[in-house]
Short mmCIF file of C-alpha atoms in Angstrom, two decimals:
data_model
loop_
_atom_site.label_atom_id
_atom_site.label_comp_id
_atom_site.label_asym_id
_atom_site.label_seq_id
_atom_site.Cartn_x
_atom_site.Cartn_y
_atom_site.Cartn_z
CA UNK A 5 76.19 99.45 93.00
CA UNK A 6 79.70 97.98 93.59
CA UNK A 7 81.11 94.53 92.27
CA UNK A 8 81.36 92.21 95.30
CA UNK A 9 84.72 91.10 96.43
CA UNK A 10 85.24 87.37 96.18
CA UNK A 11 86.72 85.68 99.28
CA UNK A 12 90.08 85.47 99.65
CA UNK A 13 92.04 81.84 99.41
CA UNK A 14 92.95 80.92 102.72
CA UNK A 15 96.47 80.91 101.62
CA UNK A 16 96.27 84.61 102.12
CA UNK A 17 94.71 84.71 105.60
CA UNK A 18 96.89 82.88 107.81
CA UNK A 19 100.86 84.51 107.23
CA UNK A 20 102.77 85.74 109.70
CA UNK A 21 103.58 89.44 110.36
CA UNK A 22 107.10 88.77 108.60
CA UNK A 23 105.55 86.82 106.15
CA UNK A 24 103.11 89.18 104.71
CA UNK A 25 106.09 92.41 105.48
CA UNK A 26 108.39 89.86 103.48
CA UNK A 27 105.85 89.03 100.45
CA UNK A 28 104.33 92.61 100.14
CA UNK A 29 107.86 94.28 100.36
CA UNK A 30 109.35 92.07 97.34
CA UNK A 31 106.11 92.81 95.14
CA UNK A 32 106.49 96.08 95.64
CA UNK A 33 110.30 96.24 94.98
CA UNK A 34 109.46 93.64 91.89
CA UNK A 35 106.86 96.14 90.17
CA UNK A 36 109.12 99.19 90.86
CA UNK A 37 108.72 102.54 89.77
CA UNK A 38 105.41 101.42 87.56
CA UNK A 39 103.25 100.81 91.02
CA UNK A 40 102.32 103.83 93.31
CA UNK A 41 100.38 102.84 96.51
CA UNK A 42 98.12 105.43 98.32
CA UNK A 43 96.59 105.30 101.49
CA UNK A 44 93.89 107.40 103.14
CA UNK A 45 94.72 108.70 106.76
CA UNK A 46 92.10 106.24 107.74
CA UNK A 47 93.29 103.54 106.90
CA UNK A 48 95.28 101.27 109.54
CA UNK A 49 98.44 101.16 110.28
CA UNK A 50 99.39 97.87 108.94
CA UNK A 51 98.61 99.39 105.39
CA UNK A 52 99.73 102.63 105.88
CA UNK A 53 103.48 101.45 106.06
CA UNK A 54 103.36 99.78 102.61
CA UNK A 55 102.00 103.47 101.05
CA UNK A 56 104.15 105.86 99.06
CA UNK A 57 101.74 108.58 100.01
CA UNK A 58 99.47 109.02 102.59
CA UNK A 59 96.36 111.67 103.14
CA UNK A 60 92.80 112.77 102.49
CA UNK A 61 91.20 111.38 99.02
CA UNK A 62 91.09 114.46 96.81
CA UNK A 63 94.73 114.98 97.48
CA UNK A 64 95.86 110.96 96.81
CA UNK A 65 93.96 111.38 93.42
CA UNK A 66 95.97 114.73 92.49
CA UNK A 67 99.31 113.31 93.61
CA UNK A 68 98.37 109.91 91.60
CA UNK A 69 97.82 112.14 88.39
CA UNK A 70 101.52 113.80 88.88
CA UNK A 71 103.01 110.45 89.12
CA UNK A 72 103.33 109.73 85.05
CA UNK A 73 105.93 106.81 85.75
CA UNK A 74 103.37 104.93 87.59
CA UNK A 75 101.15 103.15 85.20
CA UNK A 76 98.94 101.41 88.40
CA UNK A 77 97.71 103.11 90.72
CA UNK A 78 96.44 100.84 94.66
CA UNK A 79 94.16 102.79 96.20
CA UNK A 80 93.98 101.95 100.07
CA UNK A 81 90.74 103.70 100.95
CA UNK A 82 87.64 103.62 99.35
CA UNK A 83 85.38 103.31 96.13
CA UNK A 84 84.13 106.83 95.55
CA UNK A 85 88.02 107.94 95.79
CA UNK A 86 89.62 105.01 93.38
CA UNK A 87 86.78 106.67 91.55
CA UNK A 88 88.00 109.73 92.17
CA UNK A 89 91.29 108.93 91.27
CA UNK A 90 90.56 107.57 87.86
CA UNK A 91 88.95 110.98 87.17
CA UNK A 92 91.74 112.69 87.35
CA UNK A 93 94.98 110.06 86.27
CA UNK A 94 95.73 109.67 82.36
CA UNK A 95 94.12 106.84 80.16
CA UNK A 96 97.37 105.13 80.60
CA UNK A 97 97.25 104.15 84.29
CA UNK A 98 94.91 101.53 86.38
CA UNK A 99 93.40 102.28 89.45
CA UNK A 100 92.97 99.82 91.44
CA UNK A 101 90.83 99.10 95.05
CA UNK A 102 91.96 96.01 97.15
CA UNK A 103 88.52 95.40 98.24
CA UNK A 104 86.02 96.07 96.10
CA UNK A 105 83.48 95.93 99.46
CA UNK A 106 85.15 99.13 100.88
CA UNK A 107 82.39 101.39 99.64
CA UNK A 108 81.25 104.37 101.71
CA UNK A 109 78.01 104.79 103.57
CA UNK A 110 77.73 108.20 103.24
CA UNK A 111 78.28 108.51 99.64
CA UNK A 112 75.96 105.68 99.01
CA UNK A 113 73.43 107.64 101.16
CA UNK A 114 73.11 109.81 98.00
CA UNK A 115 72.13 107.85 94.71
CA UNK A 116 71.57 109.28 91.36
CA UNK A 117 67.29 108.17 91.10
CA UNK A 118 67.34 110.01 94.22
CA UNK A 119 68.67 113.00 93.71
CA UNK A 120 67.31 113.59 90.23
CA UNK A 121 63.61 113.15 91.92
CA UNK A 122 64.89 115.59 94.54
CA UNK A 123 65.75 118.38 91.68
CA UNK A 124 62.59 117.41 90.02
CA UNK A 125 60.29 118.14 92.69
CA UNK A 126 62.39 121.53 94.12
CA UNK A 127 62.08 122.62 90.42
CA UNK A 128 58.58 122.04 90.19
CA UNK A 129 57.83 123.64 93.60
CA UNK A 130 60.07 126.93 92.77
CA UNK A 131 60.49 127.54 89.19
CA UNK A 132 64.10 128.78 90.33
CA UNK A 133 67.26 127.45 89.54
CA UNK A 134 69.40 125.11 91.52
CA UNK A 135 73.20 125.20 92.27
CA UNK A 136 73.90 121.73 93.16
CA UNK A 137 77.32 121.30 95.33
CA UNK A 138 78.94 117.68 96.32
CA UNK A 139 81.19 116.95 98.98
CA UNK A 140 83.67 114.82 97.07
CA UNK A 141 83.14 112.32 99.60
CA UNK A 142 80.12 111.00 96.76
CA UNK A 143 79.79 108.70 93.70
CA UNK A 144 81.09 109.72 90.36
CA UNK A 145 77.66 109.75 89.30
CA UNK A 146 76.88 112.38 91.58
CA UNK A 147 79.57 114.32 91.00
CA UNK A 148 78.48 114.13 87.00
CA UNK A 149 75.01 115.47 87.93
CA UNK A 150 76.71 117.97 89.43
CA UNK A 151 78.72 118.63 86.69
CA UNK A 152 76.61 118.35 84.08
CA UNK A 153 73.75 120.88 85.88
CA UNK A 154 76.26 124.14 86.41
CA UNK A 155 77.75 123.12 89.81
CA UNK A 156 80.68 121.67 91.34
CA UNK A 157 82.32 120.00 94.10
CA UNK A 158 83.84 120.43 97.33
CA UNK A 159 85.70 119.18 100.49
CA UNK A 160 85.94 119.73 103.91
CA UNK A 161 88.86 121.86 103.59
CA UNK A 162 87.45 124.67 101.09
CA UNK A 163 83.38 124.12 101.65
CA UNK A 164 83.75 127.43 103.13
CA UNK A 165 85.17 129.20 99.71
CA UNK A 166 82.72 127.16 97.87
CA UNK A 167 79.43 128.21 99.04
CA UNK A 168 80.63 132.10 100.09
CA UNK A 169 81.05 131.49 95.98
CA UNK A 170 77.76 129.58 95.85
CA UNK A 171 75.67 132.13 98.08
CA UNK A 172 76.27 135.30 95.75
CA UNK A 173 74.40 133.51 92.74
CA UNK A 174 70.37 134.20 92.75
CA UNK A 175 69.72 130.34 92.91
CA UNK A 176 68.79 127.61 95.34
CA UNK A 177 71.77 126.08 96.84
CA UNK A 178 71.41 121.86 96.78
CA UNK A 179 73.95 120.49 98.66
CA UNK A 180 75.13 116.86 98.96
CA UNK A 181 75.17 114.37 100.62
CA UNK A 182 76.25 115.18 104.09
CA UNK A 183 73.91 117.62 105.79
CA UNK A 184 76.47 118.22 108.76
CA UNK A 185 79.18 119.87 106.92
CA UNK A 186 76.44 121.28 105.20
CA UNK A 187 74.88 122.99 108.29
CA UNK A 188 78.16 123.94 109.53
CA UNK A 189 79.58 125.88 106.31
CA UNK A 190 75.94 127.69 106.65
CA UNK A 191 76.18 128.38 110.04
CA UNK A 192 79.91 130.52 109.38
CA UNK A 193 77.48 132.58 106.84
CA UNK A 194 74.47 133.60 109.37
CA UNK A 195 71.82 131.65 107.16
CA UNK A 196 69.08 131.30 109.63
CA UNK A 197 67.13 127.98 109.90
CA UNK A 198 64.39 128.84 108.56
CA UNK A 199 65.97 129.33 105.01
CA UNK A 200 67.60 125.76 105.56
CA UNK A 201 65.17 122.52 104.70
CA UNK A 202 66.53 119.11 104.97
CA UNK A 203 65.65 116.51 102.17
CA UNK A 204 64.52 113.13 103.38
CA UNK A 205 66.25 110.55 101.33
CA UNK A 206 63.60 107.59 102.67
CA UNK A 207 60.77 110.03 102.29
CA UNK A 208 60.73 112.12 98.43
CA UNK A 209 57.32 112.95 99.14
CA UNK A 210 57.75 114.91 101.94
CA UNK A 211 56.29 118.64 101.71
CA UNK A 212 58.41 121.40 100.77
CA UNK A 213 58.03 124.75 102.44
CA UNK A 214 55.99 127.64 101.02
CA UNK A 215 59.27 129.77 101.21
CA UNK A 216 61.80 129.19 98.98
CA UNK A 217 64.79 127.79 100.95
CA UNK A 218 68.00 129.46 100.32
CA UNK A 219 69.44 125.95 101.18
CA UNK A 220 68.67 122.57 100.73
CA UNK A 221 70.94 119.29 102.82
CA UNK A 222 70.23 116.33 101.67
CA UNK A 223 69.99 114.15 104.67
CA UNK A 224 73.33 111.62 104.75
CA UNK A 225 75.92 111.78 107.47
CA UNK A 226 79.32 109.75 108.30
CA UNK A 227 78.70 107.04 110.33
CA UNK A 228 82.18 107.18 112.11
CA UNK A 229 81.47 111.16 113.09
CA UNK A 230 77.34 110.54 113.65
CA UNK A 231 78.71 108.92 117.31
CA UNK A 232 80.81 112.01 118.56
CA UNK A 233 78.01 113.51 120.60
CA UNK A 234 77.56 116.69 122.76
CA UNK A 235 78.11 114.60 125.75
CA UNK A 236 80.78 113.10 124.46
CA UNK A 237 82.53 116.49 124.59
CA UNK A 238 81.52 117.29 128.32
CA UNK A 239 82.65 113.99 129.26
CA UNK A 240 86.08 114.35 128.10
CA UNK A 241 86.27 117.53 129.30
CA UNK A 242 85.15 116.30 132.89
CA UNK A 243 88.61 113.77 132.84
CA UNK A 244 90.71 116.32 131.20
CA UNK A 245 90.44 119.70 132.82
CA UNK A 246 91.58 122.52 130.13
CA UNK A 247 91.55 120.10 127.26
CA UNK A 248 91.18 121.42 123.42
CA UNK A 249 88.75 119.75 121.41
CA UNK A 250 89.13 119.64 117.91
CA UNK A 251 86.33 117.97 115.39
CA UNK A 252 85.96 117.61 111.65
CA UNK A 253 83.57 119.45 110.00
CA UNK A 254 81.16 116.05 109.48
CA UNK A 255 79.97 115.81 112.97
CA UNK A 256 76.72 117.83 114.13
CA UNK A 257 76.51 121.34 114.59
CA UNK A 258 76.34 120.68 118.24
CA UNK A 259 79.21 119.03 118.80
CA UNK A 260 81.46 121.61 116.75
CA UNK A 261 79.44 124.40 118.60
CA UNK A 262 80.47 122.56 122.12
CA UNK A 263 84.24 122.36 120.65
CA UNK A 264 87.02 124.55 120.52
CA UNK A 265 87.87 124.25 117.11
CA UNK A 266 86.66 122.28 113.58
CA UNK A 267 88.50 121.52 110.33
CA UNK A 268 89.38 119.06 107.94
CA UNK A 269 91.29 116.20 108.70
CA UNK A 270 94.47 117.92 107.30
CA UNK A 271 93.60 120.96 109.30
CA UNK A 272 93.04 118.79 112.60
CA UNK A 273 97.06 117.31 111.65
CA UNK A 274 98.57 120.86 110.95
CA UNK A 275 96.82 121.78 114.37
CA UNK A 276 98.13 119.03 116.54
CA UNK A 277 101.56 118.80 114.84
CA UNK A 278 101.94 122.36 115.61
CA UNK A 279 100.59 122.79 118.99
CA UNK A 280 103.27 123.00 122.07
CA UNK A 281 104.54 120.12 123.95
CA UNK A 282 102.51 119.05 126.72
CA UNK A 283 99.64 120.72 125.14
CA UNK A 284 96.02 118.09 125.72
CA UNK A 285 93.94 117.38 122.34
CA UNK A 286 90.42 115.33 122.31
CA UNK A 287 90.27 114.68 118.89
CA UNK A 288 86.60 114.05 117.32
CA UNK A 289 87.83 112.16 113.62
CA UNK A 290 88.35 108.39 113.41
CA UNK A 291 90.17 106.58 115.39
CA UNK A 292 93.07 105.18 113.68
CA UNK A 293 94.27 108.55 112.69
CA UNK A 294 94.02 109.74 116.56
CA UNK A 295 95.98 107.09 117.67
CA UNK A 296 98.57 107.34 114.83
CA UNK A 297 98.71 111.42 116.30
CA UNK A 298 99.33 110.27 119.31
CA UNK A 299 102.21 107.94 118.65
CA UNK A 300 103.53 110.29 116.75
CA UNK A 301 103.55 112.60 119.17
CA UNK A 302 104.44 111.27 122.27
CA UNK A 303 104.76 114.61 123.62
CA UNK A 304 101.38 115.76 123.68
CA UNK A 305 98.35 113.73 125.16
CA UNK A 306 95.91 113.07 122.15
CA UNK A 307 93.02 110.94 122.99
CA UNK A 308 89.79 110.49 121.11
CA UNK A 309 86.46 112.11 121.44
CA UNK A 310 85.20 109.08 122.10
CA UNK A 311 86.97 105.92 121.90
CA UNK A 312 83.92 103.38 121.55
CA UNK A 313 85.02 101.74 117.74
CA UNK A 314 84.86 105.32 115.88
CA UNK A 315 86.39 103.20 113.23
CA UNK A 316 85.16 103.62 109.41
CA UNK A 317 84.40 99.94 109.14
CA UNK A 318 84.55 100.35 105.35
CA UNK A 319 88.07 101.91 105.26
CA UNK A 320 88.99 98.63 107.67
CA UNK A 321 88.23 96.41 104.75
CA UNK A 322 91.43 96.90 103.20
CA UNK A 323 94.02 94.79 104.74
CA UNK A 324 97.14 92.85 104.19
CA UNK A 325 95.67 90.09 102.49
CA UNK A 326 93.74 92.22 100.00
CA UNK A 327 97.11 94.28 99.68
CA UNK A 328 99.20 91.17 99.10
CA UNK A 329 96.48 89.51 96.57
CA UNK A 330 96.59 92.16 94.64
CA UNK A 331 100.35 92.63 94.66
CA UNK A 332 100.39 88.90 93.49
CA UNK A 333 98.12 89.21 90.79
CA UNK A 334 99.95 91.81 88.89
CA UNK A 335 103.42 90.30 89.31
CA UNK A 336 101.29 87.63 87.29
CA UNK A 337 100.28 90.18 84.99
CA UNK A 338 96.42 90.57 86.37
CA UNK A 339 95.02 93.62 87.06
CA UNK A 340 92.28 92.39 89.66
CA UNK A 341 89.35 95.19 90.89
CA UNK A 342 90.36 97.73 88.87
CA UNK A 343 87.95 100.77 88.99
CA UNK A 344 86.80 102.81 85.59
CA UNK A 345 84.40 105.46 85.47
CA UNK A 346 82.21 105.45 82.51
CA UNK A 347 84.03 108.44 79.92
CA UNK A 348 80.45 110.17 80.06
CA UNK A 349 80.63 110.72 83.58
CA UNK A 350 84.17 110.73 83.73
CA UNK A 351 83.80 113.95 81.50
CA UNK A 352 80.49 115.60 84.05
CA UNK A 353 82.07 114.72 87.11
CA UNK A 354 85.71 116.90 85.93
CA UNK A 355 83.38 119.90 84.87
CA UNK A 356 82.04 119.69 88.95
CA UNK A 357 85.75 119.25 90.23
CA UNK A 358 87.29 121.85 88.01
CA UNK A 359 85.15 124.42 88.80
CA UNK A 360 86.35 123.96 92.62
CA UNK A 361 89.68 123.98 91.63
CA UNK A 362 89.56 127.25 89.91
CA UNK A 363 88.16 129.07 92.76
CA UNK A 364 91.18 128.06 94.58
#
């Protein structure tokens, strides 16, 4: 598990707007060109102004790695990317996580004891092999299994292209950890349920079906898109007549089969940017990146599938304080929560994302 974030001195709690815009600006202008800052469309607002770059985790991480000026690298989202993220930079640069409590539920739905007794037992049962495939949104160690057993990763964006790839090979697909955007990518291929099993994470000694599944979910889900429901969708539709609903690819299948369209969170942006003035969007992602939409695009009405704190309470954890602590502590010449990934599953976990990258 993580290293736990100390407390804060209350120094750093009480500033003023200005104060902290006023301290964080000459840090930033103080380390220079050496300092990139990052910032997941998740994260609020308040953060998001200090970044140099702004977007979904796989592609921070790449643009960190192109940046060879900037020797440290503040990741504003959370751990499994400022893993990801040290993956891919050089030895030379630091990645660092404000909070070292911003972990993600959904990645640590999936831990390593788990899923090795999970390819244990589906080994056992079918004497076949197994393609395992990770949604990047997991540990490094999970991406290393991956890795290091033949298979690779993927994201919302390309899940599609991955297991079209992953369904011509003769073996069992495992795929981790979420089971929605699992279920979904199957569902664009025709695989009928009863060549899906889910894996219980709480319950490893579960029976497996007689018939060899074609495809295994593990059982984890996002907690911010587990509360955009089917009713949910009928509901907004009720107070917006002719509305388009658009949800990422990590809610349930009935939900995206209810909406009007599904894709990644860069997909959902392209989508809205690009749709007509005056055009209505219910938007079923979190919430601080439907409300940044909609001020950005005054135009259009943009509200959110449901607006009852669909927050990632994780990505929340980074704030000004934690920003402006950091920033501190390497003016000082501290490097405070840096993240490193072990070189032995640094090396796994690149096999598992370069073998998405080439089918691109």
């Amino acid at each position: 598990m993580y290293a736990h974030q100390e407390p804060l001195a209350s120094d750093y709690l009480d500033l003023s707007d200005a104060e902290f815009d006023r301290r964080i600006q000459a840090r930033r202008q103080e380390l220079g060109a050496k300092l990139v800052i990052l910032g997941h469309h998740y994260q609020r607002d308040e953060v998001i102004q200090y970044t140099d770059f702004r977007g979904d985790s796989l592609q921070l991480s790449q643009l960190a790695a192109k940046e060879r000026e900037a020797a440290i690298i503040i990741f504003c989202g959370v751990h499994f990317m400022a893993e990801t993220a040290d993956i891919l930079t050089s030895e030379r640069q630091k990645v660092i996580l404000p909070d070292l409590n911003a972990g993600c539920a959904m990645a640590d739905m999936a831990e390593l004891d788990q899923v090795e007794e999970c390819w244990s037992r589906l080994k056992a049962a079918y004497g076949k092999e197994i393609l395992p495939i990770t949604y990047v949104n997991s540990s490094a160690e999970i991406k290393a299994f991956c890795g290091r057993n033949g298979g690779l990763t993927c994201t919302s964006s390309n899940a599609e292209k991955v297991m079209r790839r992953a369904l011509l090979e003769d073996r069992i697909i495992l795929f981790l950890p979420d089971e929605h955007l699992g279920r979904n990518t199957a569902a664009k291929f025709g695989i009928p349920s009863d060549e899906i099993f889910v894996w219980l994470r709480e319950n490893p000694d579960l029976e497996l079906p007689a018939r060899v599944p074609r495809l295994v979910l593990w059982n984890g889900f996002c907690t911010v898109h587990q509360r955009f429901t089917p009713a949910k969708v009928d509901l907004v539709r009720k107070h917006y007549p002719g509305i388009k609903v658009i949800v990422h690819p990590e809610c349930e299948q009935a939900v995206v089969e209810k909406s009007d369209l599904c894709g990644s969170t860069e997909y959902i942006i392209r989508t809205i940017e690009q749709a007509p003035a005056g055009s209505e969007w219910a938007v079923g992602t979190e919430i601080n990146l439907v409300h940044r939409l909609a001020s950005e695009h005054p135009e259009k009405r943009i509200v959110c599938l449901n607006e009852t704190v669909c927050l990632c309470a994780s990505m929340y954890r980074i704030d000004r304080p934690h920003l402006l602590w950091t920033l501190d502590n390497l003016a000082q010449g501290k490097t405070v929560n840096r993240i490193v990934v072990p070189q032995a599953v640094k090396t796994d976990a690149l096999q598992a994302l370069n073998r998405m990258l080439k089918l691109a």
